[in-house]
PDB file of C-alpha atoms in Angstrom:
ATOM      1  CA  MET R   1      -3.295 -33.733   5.361  1.00 41.00           C
ATOM      2  CA  MET R   2      -1.950 -30.655   3.601  1.00 37.00           C
ATOM      3  CA  PRO R   3      -1.827 -27.313   5.499  1.00 41.00           C
ATOM      4  CA  PRO R   4      -4.735 -24.862   4.928  1.00 40.00           C
ATOM      5  CA  PHE R   5      -2.991 -22.735   2.332  1.00 37.00           C
ATOM      6  CA  ALA R   6      -2.482 -25.744   0.061  1.00 37.00           C
ATOM      7  CA  GLN R   7      -6.243 -26.066  -0.356  1.00 36.00           C
ATOM      8  CA  SER R   8      -6.280 -23.028  -2.612  1.00 37.00           C
ATOM      9  CA  THR R   9      -3.305 -23.951  -4.766  1.00 36.00           C
ATOM     10  CA  LEU R  10      -3.716 -23.390  -8.476  1.00 34.00           C
ATOM     11  CA  GLU R  11      -2.265 -25.597 -11.166  1.00 34.00           C
ATOM     12  CA  SER R  12       0.845 -24.124 -12.771  1.00 35.00           C
ATOM     13  CA  ARG R  13       1.943 -24.177 -16.328  1.00 35.00           C
ATOM     14  CA  ASP R  14       5.366 -25.722 -16.099  1.00 36.00           C
ATOM     15  CA  ASP R  15       6.238 -29.250 -14.995  1.00 31.00           C
ATOM     16  CA  THR R  16       8.151 -28.318 -11.839  1.00 31.00           C
ATOM     17  CA  ALA R  17       5.551 -26.025 -10.335  1.00 33.00           C
ATOM     18  CA  HIS R  18       2.772 -28.348 -11.524  1.00 30.00           C
ATOM     19  CA  ALA R  19       4.269 -31.098  -9.415  1.00 28.00           C
ATOM     20  CA  GLU R  20       4.446 -28.730  -6.428  1.00 33.00           C
ATOM     21  CA  ALA R  21       0.862 -27.655  -6.777  1.00 35.00           C
ATOM     22  CA  ARG R  22      -0.727 -31.012  -7.571  1.00 31.00           C
ATOM     23  CA  PRO R  23      -3.753 -31.439  -5.265  1.00 31.00           C
ATOM     24  CA  GLN R  24      -3.834 -34.282  -2.788  1.00 30.00           C
ATOM     25  CA  ARG R  25      -6.625 -35.773  -0.685  1.00 29.00           C
ATOM     26  CA  GLY R  26      -8.610 -33.012   1.011  1.00 29.00           C
ATOM     27  CA  ASP R  27      -7.351 -30.306  -1.366  1.00 34.00           C
ATOM     28  CA  ALA R  28      -9.612 -28.184  -3.541  1.00 31.00           C
ATOM     29  CA  HIS R  29      -9.568 -28.830  -7.271  1.00 28.00           C
ATOM     30  CA  PRO R  30      -7.019 -26.608  -8.994  1.00 33.00           C
ATOM     31  CA  VAL R  31      -8.070 -24.011 -11.520  1.00 36.00           C
ATOM     32  CA  ALA R  32      -6.158 -24.761 -14.691  1.00 35.00           C
ATOM     33  CA  ALA R  33      -5.132 -22.172 -17.257  1.00 38.00           C
ATOM     34  CA  PRO R  34      -4.073 -22.704 -20.856  1.00 37.00           C
ATOM     35  CA  PRO R  35      -0.324 -23.114 -21.500  1.00 40.00           C
ATOM     36  CA  ARG R  36       0.539 -19.783 -23.113  1.00 39.00           C
ATOM     37  CA  ARG R  37       4.088 -19.588 -21.839  1.00 38.00           C
ATOM     38  CA  ALA R  38       5.511 -18.998 -25.297  1.00 36.00           C
ATOM     39  CA  MET R  39       3.803 -15.583 -25.274  1.00 39.00           C
ATOM     40  CA  LEU R  40       5.780 -14.332 -22.294  1.00 44.00           C
ATOM     41  CA  SER R  41       8.224 -11.471 -22.671  1.00 46.00           C
ATOM     42  CA  ASP R  42      11.727 -11.628 -21.255  1.00 43.00           C
ATOM     43  CA  GLU R  43      10.744  -8.955 -18.717  1.00 53.00           C
ATOM     44  CA  CYS R  44       7.953 -11.067 -17.204  1.00 65.00           C
ATOM     45  CA  ARG R  45       8.998 -14.604 -16.418  1.00 79.00           C
ATOM     46  CA  PRO R  46       6.466 -16.990 -14.835  1.00 87.00           C
ATOM     47  CA  GLN R  47       5.698 -15.834 -11.309  1.00 92.00           C
ATOM     48  CA  ARG R  48       4.369 -17.584  -8.212  1.00 95.00           C
ATOM     49  CA  VAL R  49       1.869 -15.327  -6.454  1.00 96.00           C
ATOM     50  CA  LEU R  50       0.561 -15.567  -2.884  1.00 96.00           C
ATOM     51  CA  VAL R  51      -2.705 -13.791  -1.986  1.00 95.00           C
ATOM     52  CA  VAL R  52      -3.250 -13.051   1.719  1.00 94.00           C
ATOM     53  CA  ASP R  53      -6.761 -12.016   2.790  1.00 92.00           C
ATOM     54  CA  ASP R  54      -9.142 -13.260   5.474  1.00 90.00           C
ATOM     55  CA  GLN R  55     -12.138 -13.092   3.121  1.00 89.00           C
ATOM     56  CA  GLU R  56     -12.551 -16.262   1.080  1.00 90.00           C
ATOM     57  CA  LEU R  57     -14.357 -14.412  -1.707  1.00 89.00           C
ATOM     58  CA  VAL R  58     -11.395 -12.075  -2.159  1.00 89.00           C
ATOM     59  CA  GLN R  59      -8.980 -15.017  -2.166  1.00 91.00           C
ATOM     60  CA  ALA R  60     -11.038 -16.948  -4.710  1.00 91.00           C
ATOM     61  CA  GLY R  61     -11.616 -13.920  -6.901  1.00 91.00           C
ATOM     62  CA  LEU R  62      -7.945 -12.974  -7.141  1.00 93.00           C
ATOM     63  CA  ARG R  63      -6.862 -16.581  -7.677  1.00 93.00           C
ATOM     64  CA  ALA R  64      -9.349 -16.987 -10.518  1.00 92.00           C
ATOM     65  CA  LEU R  65      -8.358 -13.640 -12.012  1.00 91.00           C
ATOM     66  CA  LEU R  66      -4.601 -14.185 -11.896  1.00 94.00           C
ATOM     67  CA  SER R  67      -4.664 -17.876 -12.840  1.00 91.00           C
ATOM     68  CA  ARG R  68      -5.777 -16.970 -16.363  1.00 90.00           C
ATOM     69  CA  GLU R  69      -2.572 -15.034 -17.008  1.00 91.00           C
ATOM     70  CA  SER R  70       0.254 -16.708 -18.902  1.00 90.00           C
ATOM     71  CA  TRP R  71       2.899 -15.105 -16.664  1.00 92.00           C
ATOM     72  CA  VAL R  72       1.425 -16.606 -13.465  1.00 94.00           C
ATOM     73  CA  ALA R  73       3.030 -20.004 -12.903  1.00 94.00           C
ATOM     74  CA  ALA R  74       0.980 -20.716  -9.767  1.00 94.00           C
ATOM     75  CA  CYS R  75      -1.251 -18.791  -7.380  1.00 94.00           C
ATOM     76  CA  TYR R  76      -1.789 -19.646  -3.720  1.00 94.00           C
ATOM     77  CA  SER R  77      -3.781 -18.006  -0.943  1.00 93.00           C
ATOM     78  CA  ALA R  78      -3.801 -17.777   2.845  1.00 92.00           C
ATOM     79  CA  GLY R  79      -6.334 -16.428   5.310  1.00 91.00           C
ATOM     80  CA  SER R  80      -4.022 -15.406   8.146  1.00 90.00           C
ATOM     81  CA  VAL R  81      -0.574 -13.947   8.758  1.00 89.00           C
ATOM     82  CA  ASP R  82       0.810 -17.185  10.208  1.00 90.00           C
ATOM     83  CA  ILE R  83      -0.507 -19.361   7.386  1.00 92.00           C
ATOM     84  CA  ALA R  84       0.828 -16.851   4.857  1.00 91.00           C
ATOM     85  CA  TRP R  85       4.325 -17.202   6.284  1.00 92.00           C
ATOM     86  CA  GLU R  86       4.084 -21.012   6.210  1.00 93.00           C
ATOM     87  CA  ALA R  87       2.899 -20.797   2.603  1.00 92.00           C
ATOM     88  CA  ALA R  88       5.801 -18.538   1.647  1.00 94.00           C
ATOM     89  CA  LEU R  89       8.345 -20.895   3.209  1.00 93.00           C
ATOM     90  CA  ARG R  90       6.848 -23.818   1.325  1.00 94.00           C
ATOM     91  CA  TRP R  91       5.973 -22.363  -2.088  1.00 93.00           C
ATOM     92  CA  HIS R  92       8.558 -19.533  -2.411  1.00 94.00           C
ATOM     93  CA  PRO R  93       6.380 -16.915  -4.133  1.00 95.00           C
ATOM     94  CA  GLN R  94       7.978 -14.028  -5.982  1.00 96.00           C
ATOM     95  CA  ILE R  95       4.981 -11.743  -5.352  1.00 96.00           C
ATOM     96  CA  VAL R  96       2.781 -11.457  -2.247  1.00 96.00           C
ATOM     97  CA  VAL R  97      -0.493  -9.505  -2.417  1.00 95.00           C
ATOM     98  CA  VAL R  98      -1.672  -8.835   1.142  1.00 93.00           C
ATOM     99  CA  SER R  99      -4.686  -7.064   2.632  1.00 90.00           C
ATOM    100  CA  MET R 100      -4.090  -4.154   4.999  1.00 85.00           C
ATOM    101  CA  SER R 101      -6.181  -5.952   7.643  1.00 81.00           C
ATOM    102  CA  ILE R 102      -6.063  -9.738   8.112  1.00 83.00           C
ATOM    103  CA  ALA R 103      -7.957 -11.465  10.910  1.00 78.00           C
ATOM    104  CA  GLY R 104      -7.339  -8.628  13.354  1.00 77.00           C
ATOM    105  CA  ARG R 105      -3.707  -8.068  12.359  1.00 82.00           C
ATOM    106  CA  SER R 106      -2.098  -5.479  10.122  1.00 81.00           C
ATOM    107  CA  GLY R 107      -0.849  -6.217   6.629  1.00 84.00           C
ATOM    108  CA  LEU R 108       2.089  -3.967   7.465  1.00 84.00           C
ATOM    109  CA  GLU R 109       3.291  -6.759   9.749  1.00 82.00           C
ATOM    110  CA  VAL R 110       3.465  -9.075   6.746  1.00 84.00           C
ATOM    111  CA  CYS R 111       5.246  -6.412   4.712  1.00 86.00           C
ATOM    112  CA  HIS R 112       7.854  -5.862   7.434  1.00 84.00           C
ATOM    113  CA  ARG R 113       8.397  -9.594   7.935  1.00 87.00           C
ATOM    114  CA  PHE R 114       9.080 -10.190   4.249  1.00 90.00           C
ATOM    115  CA  ARG R 115      11.393  -7.168   4.027  1.00 86.00           C
ATOM    116  CA  GLU R 116      13.444  -8.513   6.918  1.00 88.00           C
ATOM    117  CA  ARG R 117      13.459 -12.245   6.145  1.00 91.00           C
ATOM    118  CA  MET R 118      12.729 -12.554   2.418  1.00 93.00           C
ATOM    119  CA  PRO R 119      13.818  -9.235   0.897  1.00 91.00           C
ATOM    120  CA  HIS R 120      13.665 -10.652  -2.631  1.00 92.00           C
ATOM    121  CA  VAL R 121       9.872 -11.081  -2.371  1.00 94.00           C
ATOM    122  CA  ARG R 122       7.904  -8.171  -3.837  1.00 94.00           C
ATOM    123  CA  VAL R 123       4.990  -7.220  -1.561  1.00 94.00           C
ATOM    124  CA  MET R 124       1.844  -5.401  -2.678  1.00 93.00           C
ATOM    125  CA  LEU R 125      -0.757  -4.093  -0.219  1.00 90.00           C
ATOM    126  CA  MET R 126      -4.482  -3.888  -0.950  1.00 89.00           C
ATOM    127  CA  SER R 127      -7.335  -2.134   0.822  1.00 84.00           C
ATOM    128  CA  GLY R 128     -10.619  -0.359   0.355  1.00 72.00           C
ATOM    129  CA  ASP R 129      -8.975   2.905   1.484  1.00 61.00           C
ATOM    130  CA  GLY R 130      -7.175   4.101  -1.639  1.00 52.00           C
ATOM    131  CA  ARG R 131      -5.339   7.297  -0.762  1.00 52.00           C
ATOM    132  CA  VAL R 132      -4.258   6.567   2.799  1.00 56.00           C
ATOM    133  CA  SER R 133      -3.267   2.976   2.159  1.00 60.00           C
ATOM    134  CA  ALA R 134      -1.282   3.843  -0.954  1.00 70.00           C
ATOM    135  CA  SER R 135       0.718   6.259   1.172  1.00 68.00           C
ATOM    136  CA  LEU R 136       1.304   3.588   3.810  1.00 70.00           C
ATOM    137  CA  ALA R 137       2.321   1.062   1.173  1.00 75.00           C
ATOM    138  CA  ALA R 138       4.989   3.410  -0.167  1.00 71.00           C
ATOM    139  CA  THR R 139       6.161   4.322   3.322  1.00 73.00           C
ATOM    140  CA  HIS R 140       6.587   0.756   4.511  1.00 77.00           C
ATOM    141  CA  GLY R 141       8.424  -0.661   1.526  1.00 82.00           C
ATOM    142  CA  ALA R 142       5.655  -2.249  -0.529  1.00 88.00           C
ATOM    143  CA  VAL R 143       6.151  -2.050  -4.291  1.00 90.00           C
ATOM    144  CA  GLY R 144       2.490  -1.568  -5.076  1.00 90.00           C
ATOM    145  CA  PHE R 145      -1.000  -0.913  -3.820  1.00 88.00           C
ATOM    146  CA  LEU R 146      -4.322  -2.311  -5.050  1.00 88.00           C
ATOM    147  CA  PRO R 147      -7.517  -0.445  -4.134  1.00 84.00           C
ATOM    148  CA  LYS R 148     -10.185  -3.156  -4.034  1.00 81.00           C
ATOM    149  CA  ARG R 149     -12.433  -0.921  -6.140  1.00 80.00           C
ATOM    150  CA  LEU R 150     -10.105  -1.277  -9.156  1.00 80.00           C
ATOM    151  CA  PRO R 151     -11.480  -3.038 -12.247  1.00 83.00           C
ATOM    152  CA  ALA R 152     -10.204  -6.568 -12.860  1.00 85.00           C
ATOM    153  CA  ALA R 153      -8.031  -5.533 -15.797  1.00 84.00           C
ATOM    154  CA  ALA R 154      -6.363  -2.814 -13.725  1.00 86.00           C
ATOM    155  CA  ILE R 155      -5.590  -5.270 -10.916  1.00 89.00           C
ATOM    156  CA  VAL R 156      -4.004  -7.712 -13.348  1.00 90.00           C
ATOM    157  CA  GLY R 157      -2.034  -4.894 -14.966  1.00 89.00           C
ATOM    158  CA  ALA R 158      -0.715  -3.680 -11.618  1.00 90.00           C
ATOM    159  CA  VAL R 159       0.429  -7.131 -10.518  1.00 93.00           C
ATOM    160  CA  ARG R 160       2.071  -7.720 -13.892  1.00 92.00           C
ATOM    161  CA  ARG R 161       3.913  -4.397 -13.619  1.00 90.00           C
ATOM    162  CA  VAL R 162       5.365  -5.597 -10.318  1.00 92.00           C
ATOM    163  CA  ALA R 163       6.204  -8.965 -11.895  1.00 92.00           C
ATOM    164  CA  GLU R 164       8.236  -7.091 -14.512  1.00 89.00           C
ATOM    165  CA  GLY R 165      10.228  -5.356 -11.776  1.00 88.00           C
ATOM    166  CA  GLY R 166       8.269  -2.118 -11.608  1.00 88.00           C
ATOM    167  CA  ARG R 167       6.098  -0.419  -9.010  1.00 88.00           C
ATOM    168  CA  ALA R 168       2.314  -0.118  -9.122  1.00 88.00           C
ATOM    169  CA  PHE R 169       0.445   2.680  -7.367  1.00 82.00           C
ATOM    170  CA  PRO R 170      -2.834   4.269  -8.515  1.00 72.00           C
ATOM    171  CA  HIS R 171      -1.318   7.759  -8.781  1.00 62.00           C
ATOM    172  CA  GLU R 172       2.123   9.005  -7.904  1.00 49.00           C
ATOM    173  CA  SER R 173       0.568  11.791  -5.808  1.00 44.00           C
ATOM    174  CA  GLU R 174      -1.078   9.142  -3.618  1.00 44.00           C
ATOM    175  CA  CYS R 175       2.254   7.530  -2.865  1.00 44.00           C
ATOM    176  CA  GLN R 176       3.578  10.452  -0.855  1.00 47.00           C
ATOM    177  CA  PRO R 177       3.140   9.524   2.808  1.00 48.00           C
ATOM    178  CA  ALA R 178       0.350  11.511   4.488  1.00 54.00           C
ATOM    179  CA  VAL R 179       1.694  10.496   7.905  1.00 68.00           C
ATOM    180  CA  GLN R 180       5.199   9.061   8.002  1.00 74.00           C
ATOM    181  CA  LEU R 181       6.426   7.314  11.142  1.00 83.00           C
ATOM    182  CA  SER R 182       9.854   5.788  11.657  1.00 85.00           C
ATOM    183  CA  ARG R 183      10.071   2.082  12.416  1.00 84.00           C
ATOM    184  CA  ARG R 184      10.751   2.836  16.091  1.00 90.00           C
ATOM    185  CA  GLU R 185       7.815   5.240  16.255  1.00 91.00           C
ATOM    186  CA  MET R 186       5.631   2.531  14.732  1.00 88.00           C
ATOM    187  CA  ASP R 187       6.812   0.076  17.388  1.00 90.00           C
ATOM    188  CA  VAL R 188       5.989   2.529  20.177  1.00 93.00           C
ATOM    189  CA  LEU R 189       2.584   3.347  18.682  1.00 92.00           C
ATOM    190  CA  GLN R 190       1.583  -0.299  18.328  1.00 89.00           C
ATOM    191  CA  HIS R 191       2.569  -1.064  21.916  1.00 91.00           C
ATOM    192  CA  LEU R 192       0.739   1.995  23.232  1.00 90.00           C
ATOM    193  CA  VAL R 193      -2.409   1.106  21.311  1.00 88.00           C
ATOM    194  CA  SER R 194      -2.268  -2.425  22.727  1.00 88.00           C
ATOM    195  CA  GLY R 195      -2.672  -0.911  26.205  1.00 89.00           C
ATOM    196  CA  LEU R 196       0.881  -0.994  27.571  1.00 92.00           C
ATOM    197  CA  SER R 197       2.087   1.785  29.857  1.00 93.00           C
ATOM    198  CA  ASN R 198       5.226   3.780  29.045  1.00 93.00           C
ATOM    199  CA  PRO R 199       7.362   1.714  31.467  1.00 94.00           C
ATOM    200  CA  GLU R 200       6.016  -1.498  29.905  1.00 95.00           C
ATOM    201  CA  VAL R 201       6.743  -0.218  26.401  1.00 94.00           C
ATOM    202  CA  ALA R 202      10.258   0.713  27.511  1.00 95.00           C
ATOM    203  CA  ALA R 203      10.811  -2.807  28.832  1.00 95.00           C
ATOM    204  CA  GLN R 204       9.413  -4.436  25.679  1.00 93.00           C
ATOM    205  CA  LEU R 205      11.573  -2.353  23.336  1.00 94.00           C
ATOM    206  CA  ASN R 206      14.645  -2.189  25.579  1.00 94.00           C
ATOM    207  CA  LEU R 207      14.495   1.602  25.678  1.00 94.00           C
ATOM    208  CA  SER R 208      14.635   4.126  28.495  1.00 94.00           C
ATOM    209  CA  ARG R 209      11.375   5.602  29.755  1.00 94.00           C
ATOM    210  CA  HIS R 210      12.563   9.028  28.655  1.00 95.00           C
ATOM    211  CA  THR R 211      13.136   7.785  25.097  1.00 95.00           C
ATOM    212  CA  VAL R 212       9.677   6.202  24.990  1.00 95.00           C
ATOM    213  CA  LYS R 213       8.150   9.454  26.212  1.00 94.00           C
ATOM    214  CA  GLN R 214       9.973  11.371  23.469  1.00 95.00           C
ATOM    215  CA  HIS R 215       8.811   8.928  20.781  1.00 94.00           C
ATOM    216  CA  THR R 216       5.258   9.139  22.123  1.00 94.00           C
ATOM    217  CA  SER R 217       5.283  12.934  21.894  1.00 94.00           C
ATOM    218  CA  VAL R 218       6.524  12.794  18.300  1.00 93.00           C
ATOM    219  CA  VAL R 219       3.891  10.201  17.374  1.00 92.00           C
ATOM    220  CA  TYR R 220       1.110  12.311  18.891  1.00 92.00           C
ATOM    221  CA  ARG R 221       2.332  15.367  16.994  1.00 89.00           C
ATOM    222  CA  LYS R 222       2.535  13.539  13.655  1.00 85.00           C
ATOM    223  CA  LEU R 223      -0.913  12.006  14.129  1.00 84.00           C
ATOM    224  CA  GLY R 224      -2.394  15.295  15.291  1.00 84.00           C
ATOM    225  CA  VAL R 225      -3.742  13.819  18.543  1.00 87.00           C
ATOM    226  CA  ARG R 226      -3.417  14.552  22.268  1.00 88.00           C
ATOM    227  CA  ASN R 227      -3.905  11.222  24.032  1.00 90.00           C
ATOM    228  CA  ARG R 228      -3.835   7.447  23.641  1.00 89.00           C
ATOM    229  CA  ALA R 229      -7.510   7.076  22.819  1.00 88.00           C
ATOM    230  CA  GLN R 230      -7.188   9.563  19.971  1.00 87.00           C
ATOM    231  CA  ALA R 231      -3.937   7.929  18.855  1.00 88.00           C
ATOM    232  CA  ALA R 232      -5.617   4.500  18.719  1.00 85.00           C
ATOM    233  CA  SER R 233      -8.518   5.860  16.685  1.00 82.00           C
ATOM    234  CA  ARG R 234      -6.235   7.722  14.274  1.00 80.00           C
ATOM    235  CA  ALA R 235      -3.895   4.729  13.921  1.00 79.00           C
ATOM    236  CA  GLN R 236      -6.821   2.502  12.915  1.00 73.00           C
ATOM    237  CA  GLU R 237      -8.079   5.129  10.488  1.00 67.00           C
ATOM    238  CA  LEU R 238      -4.668   5.270   8.801  1.00 68.00           C
ATOM    239  CA  GLY R 239      -4.200   1.502   8.812  1.00 67.00           C
ATOM    240  CA  PHE R 240      -1.203   1.499  11.166  1.00 74.00           C
ATOM    241  CA  VAL R 241      -3.001  -1.028  13.380  1.00 70.00           C
ATOM    242  CA  ALA R 242      -5.825  -3.459  12.665  1.00 59.00           C
TER     243      ALA R 242
END
């Protein structure tokens, strides 16, 4: 039996990817699109796209929307971070569109993992929180952001822009980080929010207690908070944690 992400595979429009995406027993029927490959420009070669969201309606909607495009060779979806990584290792997407919150985990985790292990993959983040999430997307290395309120044509246009090697944010002014934390500050914040004490955070990150205390003070100042409870609330508001 194929893994869960294979159930949402779409039929591609070239022979190689079509063979990859051919449904087997237990798979959903693929959504076929007309072979318009001759219309493609040199700047936008056929792309494999992976959609990561824990809402099936969002997955299905984006797959149906993107599958109609001539520059999309195949579109897959996953409902969790772990399944998304398995899907990426198997299908080798060029573009990953990931929700800011997936089954209790942050989409930033997916973004960081791809940057570290598959730096050639172009990651786009999507969320219902336009301004804040666009800032986070830019800060954490994503090449685009999709507010879920965008019209269908705008979503397709943004993903295509990324497929052509560009960046796609609603407005350049929204891409300037409202709150910018370093990677180490993010690590400290996420451990603090999970309930670890400073000594436990120090042990987890192989840092001294003094260094953790310094990072914590900087994080509090940047977030505009005074304690852990406020930091946790603000971190969720900004999308730093799920």
